[in-house]
């Protein structure tokens, strides 16, 4: 019988690992709580009514159709029985010969109950759609109020966290409002609308070089966003954000992008965790003492051998680690050993919106229009499928030429 490789999570790490095992003499089973694989870099465009969910996500079963040794089961992973070699799920246990844990990361509210209860996250399609509904609903609700203070609360959007997701989200909301909704709501007083980006550090985009951070900040301000630096959120109430120091920002919509930690599967596996609840792994990405269990992507607490720093939670890390682990499993099946992981950094980028992005690719630093063109090309090439690529391109071109976002629909799925 062929060894069974169970892969927990069908995100960037899990799917890449399954694909890299295509020709290995093993049977692969992917397990995910969702039946789709999500292209996270464009999630903010779903939340800001530019793209439809189907353009950035694909059913896992469709993606693995070309892999004749792979199958899929939809289930929520609840733990790992390391001694019994079983992945535990809400549908029952799954026996494995090799296990790859790739369940990614989740929003971290740092134990702040008001944040967890009232702030909105942006991690998966459900949250992206909830945010789109919320933004559009606030505009509709604002038309029913004669009280300018209440309208200001409804039309104020606070984005917390000046990393790439916060920067991209605030830029996209501002453009949705200023370029599109402003024309839908002819009686809208734009002075009642506010998009504020709140960041605890004295700069945005901390992973970038200072010149690109500064270029991003200027670009955000040009797009009408209030950038508040050195500002820490204390609590979120129904209609405001309170900062440490007492300042209160009226806003009924608060988007939290300032904290991330590994998925709960690490904790549920009862193994040693490192920073951000990531699983401590050997340089080969195996869990110490459990050589048939590997961890890839955001869940892996792996360090970069080049500088000893914890590897960032990024797609290239997930994909490169998954390819390495697939190679190690193939070698182990043939009685070889596991390989050590080394990360090749392809660079980082973030877009602020129309005609503006920053990209940092070793010695090459781009900002403004050249950065934006580079960002567009890289994202278009990497979108999930050829069909998505075409539809996304048409939507982007349409928006660019006509200042229009076609998916301004408030849709409530019935439970
Ligand atoms: C909004 C957003 C934008 C981003 N933009 C970028 C970007 O531009 N560039 C970049 O490099 N990185 C970006 N990232 C980070 C990037 O998405 C992650 O680093 C990458 O997805 C990690 O891959 P992974 O396989 O570890 O996890 P993921 O791709 O997140 O996959 C994890 C999978 O596990 C599943 N899962 C989780 N828990 C369970 C459970 N208990 N049971 C069953 N299934 C479970 C999830 O449904 C998911 O399918 C972004 C992230 C977000 C949220």
Short mmCIF file of C-alpha atoms and ligand atoms in Angstrom, two decimals, residues 9-14 32-34 40-41 43 75-77 102-104 122-123 165 265 296-298 313-316 318 379, ligand 1:
data_model
loop_
_atom_site.label_atom_id
_atom_site.label_comp_id
_atom_site.label_asym_id
_atom_site.label_seq_id
_atom_site.Cartn_x
_atom_site.Cartn_y
_atom_site.Cartn_z
CA UNK A 9 -5.17 23.27 5.02
CA UNK A 10 -5.64 23.96 1.30
CA UNK A 11 -4.15 27.45 1.29
CA UNK A 12 -0.89 28.45 -0.37
CA UNK A 13 1.24 25.95 1.58
CA UNK A 14 -1.17 23.00 1.44
CA UNK A 32 -9.87 22.22 4.78
CA UNK A 33 -12.88 23.75 6.53
CA UNK A 34 -13.66 25.68 3.32
CA UNK A 40 -5.63 36.51 -0.14
CA UNK A 41 -3.72 39.44 -1.74
CA UNK A 43 -9.32 39.99 -0.64
CA UNK A 75 -13.77 19.34 7.70
CA UNK A 76 -12.66 21.55 10.59
CA UNK A 77 -9.43 20.33 12.13
CA UNK A 102 -0.64 24.17 6.80
CA UNK A 103 -3.59 25.84 8.51
CA UNK A 104 -2.14 29.36 8.29
CA UNK A 122 -10.07 40.67 6.99
CA UNK A 123 -8.79 37.12 6.80
CA UNK A 165 -3.40 44.95 4.54
CA UNK A 265 -4.37 23.94 15.26
CA UNK A 296 4.66 24.87 6.50
CA UNK A 297 3.61 28.49 5.90
CA UNK A 298 2.26 30.88 8.54
CA UNK A 313 3.98 35.24 7.24
CA UNK A 314 4.04 35.59 3.46
CA UNK A 315 2.98 33.57 0.42
CA UNK A 316 6.52 32.94 -0.90
CA UNK A 318 4.45 29.17 2.44
CA UNK A 379 -0.82 39.99 -9.03
C1 LIG B 1 -5.95 40.09 3.50
C2 LIG B 1 -4.60 39.43 3.33
C3 LIG B 1 -3.73 39.88 2.36
C4 LIG B 1 -2.49 39.28 2.19
N1 LIG B 1 -1.66 39.75 1.21
C5 LIG B 1 -0.47 39.14 1.01
C6 LIG B 1 0.39 39.56 -0.06
O1 LIG B 1 0.06 40.50 -0.80
N2 LIG B 1 1.58 38.91 -0.24
C7 LIG B 1 1.95 37.88 0.59
O2 LIG B 1 3.03 37.31 0.38
N3 LIG B 1 1.16 37.47 1.60
C8 LIG B 1 -0.04 38.06 1.83
N4 LIG B 1 -0.84 37.64 2.84
C9 LIG B 1 -0.36 36.54 3.72
C10 LIG B 1 -0.60 35.21 3.04
O3 LIG B 1 -1.98 35.07 2.74
C11 LIG B 1 -0.16 34.08 3.95
O4 LIG B 1 1.18 34.24 4.31
C12 LIG B 1 -0.31 32.74 3.23
O5 LIG B 1 -1.64 32.55 2.83
C13 LIG B 1 0.15 31.61 4.16
O6 LIG B 1 -0.11 30.37 3.55
P1 LIG B 1 -0.57 29.16 4.46
O7 LIG B 1 -0.71 27.99 3.54
O8 LIG B 1 0.28 29.05 5.65
O9 LIG B 1 -2.02 29.59 5.00
P2 LIG B 1 -3.33 29.95 4.19
O10 LIG B 1 -3.05 30.26 2.78
O11 LIG B 1 -4.02 30.98 5.01
O12 LIG B 1 -4.16 28.60 4.24
C14 LIG B 1 -4.63 28.05 5.43
C15 LIG B 1 -5.80 27.14 5.09
O13 LIG B 1 -6.12 26.39 6.25
C16 LIG B 1 -7.51 26.38 6.44
N5 LIG B 1 -7.76 26.22 7.88
C17 LIG B 1 -7.35 27.02 8.88
N6 LIG B 1 -7.73 26.52 10.07
C18 LIG B 1 -8.41 25.38 9.80
C19 LIG B 1 -9.06 24.40 10.61
N7 LIG B 1 -9.08 24.48 11.93
N8 LIG B 1 -9.66 23.36 9.99
C20 LIG B 1 -9.65 23.24 8.64
N9 LIG B 1 -9.03 24.14 7.83
C21 LIG B 1 -8.42 25.18 8.41
C22 LIG B 1 -8.00 27.72 5.90
O14 LIG B 1 -9.35 27.63 5.49
C23 LIG B 1 -7.05 27.93 4.71
O15 LIG B 1 -7.58 27.41 3.52
C24 LIG B 1 -2.10 38.21 3.03
C25 LIG B 1 -2.98 37.76 4.01
C26 LIG B 1 -4.22 38.35 4.16
C27 LIG B 1 -5.17 37.83 5.20
#
